[in-house]
Short mmCIF file of C-alpha atoms in Angstrom, two decimals:
data_model
loop_
_atom_site.label_atom_id
_atom_site.label_comp_id
_atom_site.label_asym_id
_atom_site.label_seq_id
_atom_site.Cartn_x
_atom_site.Cartn_y
_atom_site.Cartn_z
CA MET A 1 112.04 107.40 57.68
CA ASN A 2 112.75 103.71 56.97
CA LYS A 3 112.23 102.25 60.42
CA ARG A 4 108.95 102.21 62.25
CA PRO A 5 108.66 105.52 64.16
CA THR A 6 108.74 105.31 67.96
CA VAL A 7 106.44 107.58 69.95
CA LEU A 8 106.74 108.05 73.71
CA LEU A 9 103.44 108.90 75.46
CA MET A 10 103.62 110.66 78.84
CA ASP A 11 100.27 110.95 80.60
CA GLU A 12 98.71 109.95 83.93
CA ASP A 13 95.23 109.55 82.46
CA ALA A 14 94.71 105.91 81.47
CA GLU A 15 91.87 106.76 79.07
CA THR A 16 93.98 109.31 77.19
CA LEU A 17 96.90 106.88 76.98
CA GLU A 18 94.63 104.17 75.59
CA GLN A 19 93.11 106.48 72.97
CA LEU A 20 96.44 107.81 71.72
CA GLN A 21 98.09 104.40 71.79
CA THR A 22 95.21 102.90 69.77
CA MET A 23 95.47 105.63 67.14
CA LEU A 24 99.24 105.25 66.77
CA LEU A 25 99.23 101.46 66.67
CA ARG A 26 96.70 101.52 63.84
CA VAL A 27 99.29 103.24 61.64
CA GLN A 28 102.05 100.83 62.70
CA TYR A 29 103.90 103.15 65.06
CA HIS A 30 105.96 101.70 67.91
CA VAL A 31 104.50 103.12 71.13
CA LEU A 32 106.04 103.52 74.61
CA ALA A 33 104.03 104.79 77.57
CA ALA A 34 104.92 106.37 80.94
CA VAL A 35 102.63 107.63 83.69
CA ASP A 36 105.20 109.62 85.69
CA GLY A 37 108.03 112.00 84.88
CA HIS A 38 110.97 109.91 86.09
CA ALA A 39 109.83 106.85 84.11
CA ALA A 40 109.35 109.04 81.03
CA LEU A 41 112.84 110.49 81.41
CA ARG A 42 114.40 107.02 81.66
CA LEU A 43 112.50 105.81 78.58
CA ALA A 44 113.43 108.91 76.58
CA ARG A 45 117.12 108.49 77.39
CA THR A 46 117.25 104.75 76.69
CA ALA A 47 114.85 104.39 73.73
CA LYS A 48 115.45 107.82 72.16
CA PRO A 49 112.00 108.01 70.52
CA ASP A 50 111.23 109.91 67.32
CA LEU A 51 108.45 111.89 69.02
CA ILE A 52 107.33 112.65 72.58
CA VAL A 53 103.67 113.30 73.35
CA SER A 54 103.44 114.71 76.85
CA ASP A 55 100.93 116.10 79.30
CA LEU A 56 102.05 119.23 81.12
CA LEU A 57 101.56 117.92 84.66
CA LEU A 58 102.87 114.52 85.77
CA SER A 59 103.57 112.91 89.13
CA SER A 60 107.09 112.81 90.62
CA LEU A 61 108.48 115.05 87.85
CA ASP A 62 106.29 117.40 85.79
CA GLY A 63 106.24 117.26 82.02
CA TYR A 64 107.86 120.68 81.54
CA GLU A 65 110.74 119.58 83.78
CA VAL A 66 111.22 116.48 81.63
CA TRP A 67 111.26 118.63 78.46
CA ARG A 68 113.80 121.03 79.97
CA ILE A 69 116.13 118.16 80.92
CA LEU A 70 115.79 116.52 77.50
CA ARG A 71 116.46 119.81 75.71
CA THR A 72 119.76 120.24 77.60
CA ASP A 73 120.94 116.72 76.69
CA PRO A 74 122.62 116.65 73.23
CA GLU A 75 121.39 113.08 72.64
CA THR A 76 117.70 113.98 73.14
CA ALA A 77 117.58 117.70 72.32
CA HIS A 78 116.44 117.00 68.73
CA ILE A 79 113.34 114.96 69.70
CA PRO A 80 110.15 116.93 68.88
CA ILE A 81 107.65 117.38 71.71
CA LEU A 82 103.87 117.52 71.28
CA VAL A 83 102.15 118.89 74.38
CA THR A 84 98.62 117.82 75.31
CA SER A 85 97.07 119.54 78.30
CA ALA A 86 93.78 120.68 79.80
CA LEU A 87 95.61 123.86 80.84
CA THR A 88 96.13 126.88 78.64
CA ILE A 89 99.84 127.46 78.11
CA PRO A 90 101.83 130.14 76.27
CA GLU A 91 103.64 129.61 73.02
CA SER A 92 106.94 127.75 73.02
CA ASN A 93 109.97 129.57 74.44
CA GLN A 94 107.72 131.99 76.33
CA PRO A 95 107.85 132.62 80.11
CA TRP A 96 105.44 130.54 82.15
CA ARG A 97 104.91 129.41 85.74
CA PRO A 98 102.56 126.65 86.96
CA THR A 99 101.47 128.53 90.11
CA PRO A 100 101.55 132.22 91.13
CA ASP A 101 104.33 131.57 93.68
CA SER A 102 106.49 129.53 91.28
CA GLU A 103 109.53 130.83 89.44
CA TRP A 104 109.18 131.90 85.82
CA GLN A 105 110.63 129.50 83.27
CA LEU A 106 110.58 128.91 79.55
CA LEU A 107 108.51 126.13 77.99
CA TYR A 108 110.11 124.19 75.16
CA TYR A 109 107.84 122.26 72.79
CA ASP A 110 107.07 121.92 69.08
CA ALA A 111 103.26 121.64 68.99
CA TYR A 112 100.31 121.90 71.36
CA LEU A 113 96.84 120.32 71.42
CA PRO A 114 94.29 121.06 74.14
CA LYS A 115 92.46 118.35 76.02
CA PRO A 116 90.09 116.71 75.27
CA ILE A 117 92.26 115.75 72.31
CA ASP A 118 90.90 116.01 68.79
CA LEU A 119 92.24 112.59 67.71
CA ARG A 120 91.90 113.22 63.98
CA ARG A 121 93.83 116.48 64.33
CA PHE A 122 96.28 114.70 66.66
CA MET A 123 97.17 112.21 63.92
CA HIS A 124 97.73 115.04 61.42
CA VAL A 125 100.05 116.84 63.86
CA VAL A 126 101.98 113.61 64.60
CA GLU A 127 102.41 112.99 60.87
CA LYS A 128 103.68 116.53 60.32
CA LEU A 129 106.19 116.28 63.21
CA LEU A 130 107.49 112.88 62.13
CA LEU A 131 107.27 113.27 58.34
CA PRO A 132 107.27 117.01 57.63
CA GLU A 133 108.21 116.51 53.97
CA GLN A 134 105.20 114.23 53.34
CA ALA A 135 102.56 115.89 55.52
CA HIS A 136 99.88 118.18 54.17
CA ASP A 137 99.05 121.53 55.68
CA ILE A 138 97.07 121.13 58.87
CA PRO A 139 93.95 123.30 59.22
CA GLY A 140 94.05 125.56 62.24
CA GLY A 141 90.58 124.62 63.47
CA PRO A 142 89.06 121.41 64.83
CA SER A 143 88.35 118.34 62.69
CA VAL A 144 84.76 117.66 61.67
CA ILE A 145 83.03 114.81 59.84
CA LEU A 146 79.94 115.81 57.90
CA ALA A 147 77.27 113.14 57.33
CA ILE A 148 74.76 115.07 55.17
CA GLU A 149 72.54 113.27 52.64
CA ASP A 150 71.67 116.50 50.81
CA GLU A 151 74.71 117.26 48.65
CA LYS A 152 73.82 120.94 48.32
CA THR A 153 73.54 121.44 52.09
CA GLY A 154 76.69 119.39 52.60
CA ASN A 155 78.66 121.54 50.17
CA GLN A 156 77.32 124.71 51.78
CA LEU A 157 78.36 123.53 55.24
CA ALA A 158 81.75 122.38 53.91
CA ALA A 159 82.34 125.82 52.38
CA ILE A 160 81.54 127.51 55.69
CA LEU A 161 83.95 125.22 57.57
CA LYS A 162 86.70 125.65 54.99
CA GLY A 163 86.37 129.43 55.17
CA HIS A 164 87.06 129.28 58.89
CA ASP A 165 90.01 126.85 58.65
CA PHE A 166 88.23 123.75 59.99
CA GLY A 167 89.50 120.36 58.97
CA PHE A 168 86.62 118.29 57.58
CA THR A 169 85.63 115.13 55.75
CA THR A 170 82.25 114.82 54.02
CA THR A 171 80.13 111.77 53.30
CA THR A 172 76.52 111.14 52.40
CA SER A 173 76.56 107.65 53.88
CA LEU A 174 75.69 107.13 57.53
CA SER A 175 77.59 103.83 57.68
CA ARG A 176 80.66 105.48 56.15
CA ALA A 177 80.46 108.26 58.73
CA LEU A 178 80.36 105.64 61.49
CA GLN A 179 83.48 103.95 60.04
CA LEU A 180 85.36 107.26 59.87
CA VAL A 181 84.44 108.16 63.44
CA ARG A 182 85.47 104.78 64.79
CA ALA A 183 88.75 104.77 62.83
CA VAL A 184 89.99 108.22 63.85
CA PRO A 185 87.54 110.12 66.05
CA PRO A 186 87.09 113.80 65.06
CA ALA A 187 86.41 116.73 67.35
CA ALA A 188 82.84 116.92 66.03
CA LEU A 189 80.36 114.91 63.97
CA ILE A 190 77.53 116.77 62.23
CA LEU A 191 74.64 114.44 61.35
CA ASP A 192 71.68 115.26 59.13
CA TYR A 193 68.57 114.76 61.29
CA ARG A 194 66.08 116.84 59.32
CA VAL A 195 64.17 113.66 58.57
CA PRO A 196 64.10 111.65 61.80
CA ASP A 197 64.94 108.01 61.33
CA GLU A 198 65.40 105.11 63.73
CA THR A 199 68.70 104.17 62.05
CA ILE A 200 70.09 107.66 62.62
CA ARG A 201 68.88 107.58 66.19
CA ASN A 202 70.61 104.24 66.87
CA THR A 203 73.80 105.50 65.18
CA ILE A 204 73.85 108.57 67.42
CA ILE A 205 73.47 106.43 70.54
CA GLN A 206 76.15 104.02 69.32
CA ILE A 207 78.68 106.79 68.56
CA ASN A 208 77.98 108.43 71.91
CA LYS A 209 78.90 105.22 73.69
CA LEU A 210 81.85 104.20 71.50
CA VAL A 211 83.49 107.62 71.07
CA PRO A 212 82.39 109.84 73.98
CA THR A 213 85.06 112.43 73.17
CA THR A 214 83.46 113.34 69.82
CA VAL A 215 80.94 116.18 69.94
CA ILE A 216 77.70 115.18 68.18
CA ILE A 217 75.78 118.02 66.50
CA LEU A 218 72.48 117.44 64.72
CA LEU A 219 71.40 119.37 61.65
CA ILE A 220 67.65 119.96 61.88
CA SER A 221 65.01 122.08 60.21
CA PRO A 222 62.55 124.37 62.01
CA HIS A 223 59.86 121.77 61.44
CA THR A 224 61.79 118.68 62.50
CA ASP A 225 59.81 116.43 64.83
CA PHE A 226 62.64 116.18 67.37
CA ASP A 227 62.93 113.30 69.82
CA LYS A 228 63.54 114.97 73.17
CA GLU A 229 65.23 111.83 74.58
CA LEU A 230 67.89 112.23 71.90
CA LEU A 231 69.12 115.43 73.55
CA GLY A 232 70.89 113.30 76.14
CA TYR A 233 73.04 111.76 73.38
CA CYS A 234 73.97 114.87 71.39
CA ASP A 235 75.75 118.10 72.29
CA GLY A 236 74.22 120.75 70.01
CA LEU A 237 71.92 121.64 67.15
CA LEU A 238 72.28 123.50 63.84
CA THR A 239 69.11 124.75 62.18
CA THR A 240 68.55 125.29 58.45
CA PRO A 241 68.72 127.51 56.55
CA LEU A 242 72.43 127.86 57.29
CA HIS A 243 74.04 131.27 57.79
CA ALA A 244 77.85 131.34 57.88
CA VAL A 245 78.27 133.57 60.93
CA HIS A 246 75.51 131.92 62.91
CA THR A 247 76.72 128.42 61.98
CA ILE A 248 80.37 129.05 62.96
CA THR A 249 79.33 130.87 66.14
CA SER A 250 77.06 128.01 67.18
CA LEU A 251 79.62 125.37 66.28
CA ASN A 252 82.44 127.13 68.16
CA ARG A 253 80.21 127.70 71.15
CA VAL A 254 79.24 124.02 71.35
CA LEU A 255 82.85 122.88 70.90
CA GLU A 256 84.07 125.34 73.52
CA LEU A 257 81.37 124.36 75.97
CA CYS A 258 82.02 120.65 75.54
CA GLY A 259 85.77 121.19 75.63
CA THR A 260 85.49 123.20 78.83
CA ARG A 261 83.26 120.59 80.39
CA ARG A 262 85.62 117.77 79.48
CA ARG A 263 88.73 119.72 80.48
CA THR A 264 87.06 120.39 83.82
CA ARG A 265 86.33 116.69 84.14
CA THR A 266 89.95 115.86 83.26
CA LEU A 267 91.35 118.37 85.74
CA SER A 268 88.91 117.16 88.39
CA THR A 269 90.08 113.60 87.83
CA GLN A 270 93.71 114.70 88.13
CA LEU A 271 92.85 116.66 91.27
CA ILE A 272 91.07 113.65 92.79
CA THR A 273 94.06 111.45 91.95
CA ALA A 274 96.48 113.99 93.43
CA THR A 275 94.32 114.31 96.55
CA ARG A 276 94.21 110.53 96.91
CA ASN A 277 97.99 110.34 96.50
CA LEU A 278 98.46 113.11 99.07
CA ARG A 279 96.14 111.29 101.45
CA ASP A 280 98.19 108.12 101.01
CA ILE A 281 101.40 110.06 101.60
CA GLN A 282 99.86 111.69 104.66
CA GLN A 283 98.90 108.30 106.06
CA MET A 284 102.38 106.97 105.36
CA LEU A 285 104.00 110.00 107.02
CA LYS A 286 101.65 109.63 109.97
CA ALA A 287 102.64 105.99 110.36
CA GLN A 288 106.32 106.88 110.06
CA ASN A 289 105.87 109.67 112.60
CA GLN A 290 104.24 107.26 115.04
CA GLU A 291 107.12 104.85 114.52
CA LEU A 292 109.65 107.64 115.10
CA GLU A 293 107.81 108.70 118.27
CA TYR A 294 107.99 105.12 119.51
CA ILE A 295 111.69 104.89 118.63
CA ASN A 296 112.37 108.24 120.34
CA ALA A 297 110.52 107.08 123.44
CA ARG A 298 112.63 103.92 123.49
CA LEU A 299 115.80 105.95 122.96
CA ARG A 300 114.86 108.26 125.83
CA GLU A 301 114.20 105.21 127.98
CA LEU A 302 117.52 103.63 126.99
CA ASP A 303 119.31 106.95 127.52
CA SER A 304 117.85 107.16 131.00
CA LEU A 305 118.95 103.59 131.67
CA LYS A 306 122.39 104.39 130.30
CA GLU A 307 122.73 107.40 132.59
CA MET A 308 121.59 105.37 135.58
CA PHE A 309 123.92 102.51 134.60
CA THR A 310 126.85 104.92 134.21
CA SER A 311 126.20 106.43 137.64
CA MET A 312 126.00 102.95 139.18
CA ILE A 313 129.29 101.89 137.54
CA VAL A 314 131.04 105.06 138.67
CA HIS A 315 129.75 104.67 142.22
CA ASP A 316 130.56 100.96 142.37
CA LEU A 317 134.08 101.52 140.99
CA LYS A 318 134.95 104.58 143.07
CA SER A 319 134.22 102.94 146.42
CA PRO A 320 136.60 99.94 146.15
CA LEU A 321 139.14 102.03 144.23
CA GLY A 322 139.14 104.59 147.03
CA ALA A 323 139.76 101.79 149.54
CA ILE A 324 142.65 100.45 147.44
CA LEU A 325 144.25 103.90 147.12
CA GLY A 326 143.80 104.50 150.84
CA ALA A 327 145.56 101.22 151.63
CA LEU A 328 148.42 102.03 149.24
CA ASN A 329 148.89 105.47 150.77
CA PHE A 330 148.92 103.88 154.21
CA LEU A 331 151.59 101.38 153.19
CA GLU A 332 153.70 104.06 151.58
CA GLY A 333 153.41 106.50 154.48
CA THR A 334 153.85 104.16 157.52
CA PRO A 335 157.04 105.43 159.24
CA ASP A 336 157.61 102.27 161.33
CA ASP A 337 157.52 99.88 158.42
CA LYS A 338 159.18 101.52 155.44
CA PRO A 339 158.99 99.26 152.33
CA ASN A 340 162.14 98.24 150.57
CA PRO A 341 162.94 99.97 147.24
CA ALA A 342 161.33 97.24 145.13
CA SER A 343 158.13 97.29 147.17
CA HIS A 344 158.14 101.08 147.15
CA ALA A 345 158.33 101.08 143.35
CA LEU A 346 155.42 98.66 143.17
CA ILE A 347 153.34 100.74 145.58
CA THR A 348 154.16 103.94 143.67
CA GLY A 349 153.18 102.34 140.37
CA ALA A 350 149.95 100.93 141.79
CA THR A 351 149.08 104.33 143.30
CA ALA A 352 149.74 106.09 139.99
CA ALA A 353 147.62 103.56 138.09
CA GLY A 354 144.86 103.83 140.68
CA ASN A 355 144.79 107.63 140.45
CA GLN A 356 144.70 107.35 136.66
CA MET A 357 141.75 104.99 136.89
CA LEU A 358 140.03 107.38 139.29
CA ARG A 359 140.42 110.20 136.76
CA LEU A 360 139.04 107.92 134.04
CA ILE A 361 135.99 107.11 136.15
CA GLN A 362 135.44 110.78 136.85
CA THR A 363 135.77 111.52 133.12
CA LEU A 364 133.14 108.89 132.34
CA LEU A 365 130.69 110.52 134.74
CA GLU A 366 131.37 114.10 133.68
CA ARG A 367 131.20 113.28 129.95
CA GLN A 368 127.74 111.81 130.49
CA ARG A 369 126.65 114.86 132.51
CA LEU A 370 127.97 117.23 129.81
CA GLU A 371 126.10 115.37 127.08
CA ASP A 372 122.88 115.47 129.10
CA GLY A 373 123.33 119.15 129.97
CA HIS A 374 123.48 118.43 133.72
CA LEU A 375 127.03 119.74 134.19
CA LYS A 376 126.94 123.54 134.01
CA PRO A 377 130.30 125.39 134.01
CA ASP A 378 130.82 127.77 136.94
CA ALA A 379 133.19 130.34 135.45
CA GLU A 380 135.56 132.42 137.58
CA PRO A 381 138.95 134.14 137.05
CA PHE A 382 142.05 132.03 137.82
CA LEU A 383 145.63 131.45 136.71
CA PHE A 384 145.96 128.40 134.49
CA SER A 385 149.57 127.94 135.56
CA HIS A 386 148.25 126.89 139.00
CA VAL A 387 146.16 124.19 137.30
CA VAL A 388 149.28 122.94 135.52
CA GLU A 389 151.30 122.66 138.74
CA THR A 390 148.46 120.89 140.56
CA CYS A 391 148.09 118.32 137.76
CA LEU A 392 151.83 117.69 137.54
CA GLN A 393 152.00 117.01 141.26
CA GLN A 394 149.11 114.52 140.98
CA ILE A 395 150.68 112.58 138.11
CA SER A 396 154.32 112.78 139.24
CA SER A 397 154.30 109.11 140.21
CA LEU A 398 152.83 108.19 136.80
CA LEU A 399 155.59 110.15 135.04
CA THR A 400 158.19 108.33 137.17
CA LEU A 401 156.59 104.98 136.38
CA HIS A 402 156.86 105.61 132.61
CA HIS A 403 160.28 107.32 132.83
CA LEU A 404 158.98 110.52 131.22
CA GLU A 405 160.10 114.10 131.52
CA ILE A 406 157.99 117.26 131.36
CA LYS A 407 159.20 120.34 129.52
CA LYS A 408 157.24 123.52 130.34
CA GLU A 409 157.09 126.61 128.11
CA ILE A 410 154.72 128.99 129.90
CA ALA A 411 154.63 132.64 128.87
CA ALA A 412 155.65 135.05 131.63
CA ASP A 413 152.83 137.46 130.81
CA LEU A 414 150.12 134.80 130.80
CA PRO A 415 146.76 136.53 131.48
CA VAL A 416 144.09 135.39 133.93
CA VAL A 417 141.61 132.89 132.50
CA TYR A 418 137.83 133.14 132.88
CA ALA A 419 136.45 129.59 132.96
CA ASP A 420 135.45 126.78 135.30
CA PRO A 421 138.71 125.79 137.05
CA HIS A 422 137.55 122.24 137.84
CA ILE A 423 136.49 121.48 134.24
CA SER A 424 139.62 123.20 132.89
CA GLN A 425 141.77 120.98 135.09
CA ARG A 426 139.90 117.90 133.92
CA ILE A 427 140.62 118.85 130.27
CA PHE A 428 144.31 119.28 131.00
CA GLU A 429 144.47 116.03 132.99
CA ASN A 430 142.86 113.99 130.21
CA LEU A 431 145.16 115.38 127.52
CA LEU A 432 148.19 114.81 129.78
CA ASP A 433 147.04 111.24 130.50
CA ASN A 434 146.68 110.70 126.75
CA ALA A 435 150.22 112.01 126.12
CA ILE A 436 151.65 109.74 128.85
CA LYS A 437 149.82 106.71 127.45
CA PHE A 438 151.28 107.13 123.94
CA SER A 439 154.74 108.47 124.80
CA PRO A 440 157.74 106.15 124.42
CA ARG A 441 159.83 105.24 127.48
CA ASN A 442 162.35 107.98 128.38
CA GLY A 443 160.43 110.42 126.20
CA THR A 444 159.59 114.08 126.77
CA ILE A 445 156.18 115.74 126.94
CA THR A 446 156.19 119.45 126.11
CA ILE A 447 153.59 121.75 127.66
CA GLN A 448 153.30 125.18 126.09
CA ILE A 449 150.91 127.94 127.21
CA VAL A 450 150.83 131.31 125.41
CA PRO A 451 148.35 134.19 125.10
CA GLU A 452 146.52 134.40 121.78
CA ASN A 453 144.16 137.36 121.22
CA ASP A 454 141.35 137.03 123.81
CA TYR A 455 142.35 133.46 124.72
CA ILE A 456 145.21 131.45 126.07
CA ARG A 457 146.38 128.53 123.94
CA VAL A 458 147.46 125.37 125.74
CA SER A 459 149.35 122.68 123.82
CA ILE A 460 150.54 119.27 124.98
CA GLN A 461 153.02 117.58 122.64
CA ASP A 462 154.19 113.97 122.89
CA GLN A 463 156.81 111.97 120.98
CA GLY A 464 154.60 108.97 120.34
CA PRO A 465 153.18 107.70 117.04
CA GLY A 466 151.58 110.37 114.90
CA ILE A 467 147.93 110.56 113.82
CA PRO A 468 147.33 110.33 110.04
CA LYS A 469 145.65 113.36 108.47
CA GLU A 470 142.62 111.35 107.38
CA HIS A 471 141.91 110.32 111.01
CA GLN A 472 142.41 113.66 112.73
CA ALA A 473 138.86 114.90 112.04
CA ARG A 474 137.31 112.00 113.98
CA ILE A 475 139.84 111.66 116.78
CA PHE A 476 137.42 113.30 119.25
CA ASP A 477 134.54 110.95 118.39
CA LEU A 478 133.48 108.53 121.10
CA PHE A 479 134.90 105.00 120.78
CA THR A 480 137.33 106.03 118.04
CA GLN A 481 140.36 103.71 117.89
CA LEU A 482 143.04 104.30 115.29
CA GLU A 483 144.66 101.46 113.39
CA ASN A 484 148.20 101.86 114.71
CA ALA A 485 150.33 98.84 115.42
CA ASP A 486 152.56 100.75 117.86
CA SER A 487 149.68 101.75 120.10
CA VAL A 488 147.16 98.92 119.89
CA SER A 489 148.08 97.67 123.33
CA ARG A 490 147.51 101.15 124.79
CA ALA A 491 144.30 102.00 122.90
CA GLY A 492 141.28 103.17 124.85
CA PHE A 493 137.72 104.02 123.97
CA GLY A 494 138.27 107.72 123.31
CA MET A 495 136.15 108.87 126.26
CA GLY A 496 138.81 111.27 127.51
CA LEU A 497 139.14 113.10 124.19
CA THR A 498 135.37 113.20 123.73
CA PHE A 499 135.05 114.73 127.19
CA CYS A 500 137.73 117.30 126.32
CA GLN A 501 135.84 118.39 123.21
CA LEU A 502 132.50 118.69 125.04
CA ALA A 503 134.11 120.49 127.98
CA THR A 504 136.08 122.94 125.81
CA GLN A 505 132.95 123.85 123.87
CA ALA A 506 131.07 124.37 127.14
CA LEU A 507 133.80 126.84 128.21
CA ASP A 508 133.57 128.77 124.88
CA GLY A 509 136.95 127.45 123.76
CA THR A 510 138.15 125.28 120.90
CA ILE A 511 140.21 122.10 120.70
CA TRP A 512 142.09 120.48 117.84
CA VAL A 513 144.99 118.16 117.05
CA GLU A 514 148.12 118.61 114.96
CA SER A 515 150.36 115.82 113.70
CA ASP A 516 152.50 115.04 110.67
CA GLY A 517 151.04 111.53 110.71
CA GLU A 518 154.34 109.81 111.51
CA THR A 519 155.89 110.88 114.82
CA GLY A 520 154.54 113.07 117.58
CA THR A 521 151.09 114.48 118.26
CA THR A 522 150.11 117.85 119.69
CA PHE A 523 146.70 118.49 121.25
CA LEU A 524 145.78 122.17 121.57
CA PHE A 525 142.88 123.95 123.21
CA THR A 526 141.95 127.52 124.05
CA LEU A 527 140.25 129.17 127.03
CA PRO A 528 138.85 132.71 127.17
CA VAL A 529 140.81 135.45 128.97
CA TYR A 530 139.26 137.33 131.90
CA HIS A 531 138.18 140.95 131.37
CA GLU A 532 137.33 143.38 134.12
CA ASP A 533 133.73 143.87 132.91
CA GLU A 534 132.90 140.12 133.22
#
């Protein structure tokens, strides 16, 4: 590998990141670091490191999720992954789940080291993953530095460690042992303390402060005058004469105890961090909830004001409009003073427009009441053909004003409808008003009513401009105005169609629109048929 290897570190623990980064920088590796899963994923995809060292659990996106995503990406699938975790995990490509209620999934990684990390062993594993052709075989056990002045005892202890697959380095010099520990900290340091010495004591205290992750074990004799205060700076004792089984058992026990204690500390730290993050999220959600409650209260207040304002407008408009219509009817119906044809046409047109405005005002009120749930349908059986005739009589003057004809296609066997007759009439009136508004002069509006399963289907077809397909889905939305040059002058606010949709749904029917997008539009709606058992 000609270029400087790049290693991506993924860990939330700042102390672990610092330790691993220090070790890698000493051997001239290029190091990238990420403390959450999403940041790690971005770095892995952009930098494409030669090795990823990852904790199992990360914030925002867990480590195993990051590995799974990287393994499925051809550009990152080849990157080896070294897992470091305080949790015990199965071998690679074996089923695993983080919690009992989680789904089983496969873990994909190339090597695993438990936390607290044996840094000397970590460097051997990194070397083997990055340079497999140059790396030596890695012992299966932890790394140990032996600082034993007695060569015979040192060799005996080295033979015991080698027989149990420990990685070890021996030295008879205390200063050399200190250099080795500070350069690449091992899992354990065994110091010869059979002859107590102030220098050894100071070295033990110094190592304990500089490299707290290294387990310090003292080799003593049965007759050693042991300084009890020194127990606070070391983790275990080995007593001469050495016996292989007893030595390995004691060493493993001390390493396991210290590892468990430090893993517990690591997990506790992660738990505290997660709890703190959850508390922050809880506070944020609480603040957002309070803000939403305030906004909802304001919306309810505004909605109440809107309803009151709508009622006031309707009341204020209906009163003078009623007076105007009454005056027009009086003028038109006075037998002693019949208006001339021109005046009669004007009065007829004004009456038609006034009645149309009255229906619009009523629609405004009823749409609001439907939205608020205050208008409850009062269903009863009736013939819809009667509704059609009533509406046509009411708008006859409007049809005359616009020079429009009505073509009726009503099935002879039309069944009785079970719905609210007033609301049904209002639906038909609004759709008919809409057809009149967009029909060309001298045009024809076709009304078709046929039975269809347990419903009747009512359609009102005009010959005006069509509605493009892309706009048909939102034609019933309030305040929808279509961009149509032919109908801009006649555009409204869509209240009538919105009312029709709300009213049809309240009557257990459906409403929709059909148009080729160029010429002519058909609005259709259904109403349920009456059955004897209703």
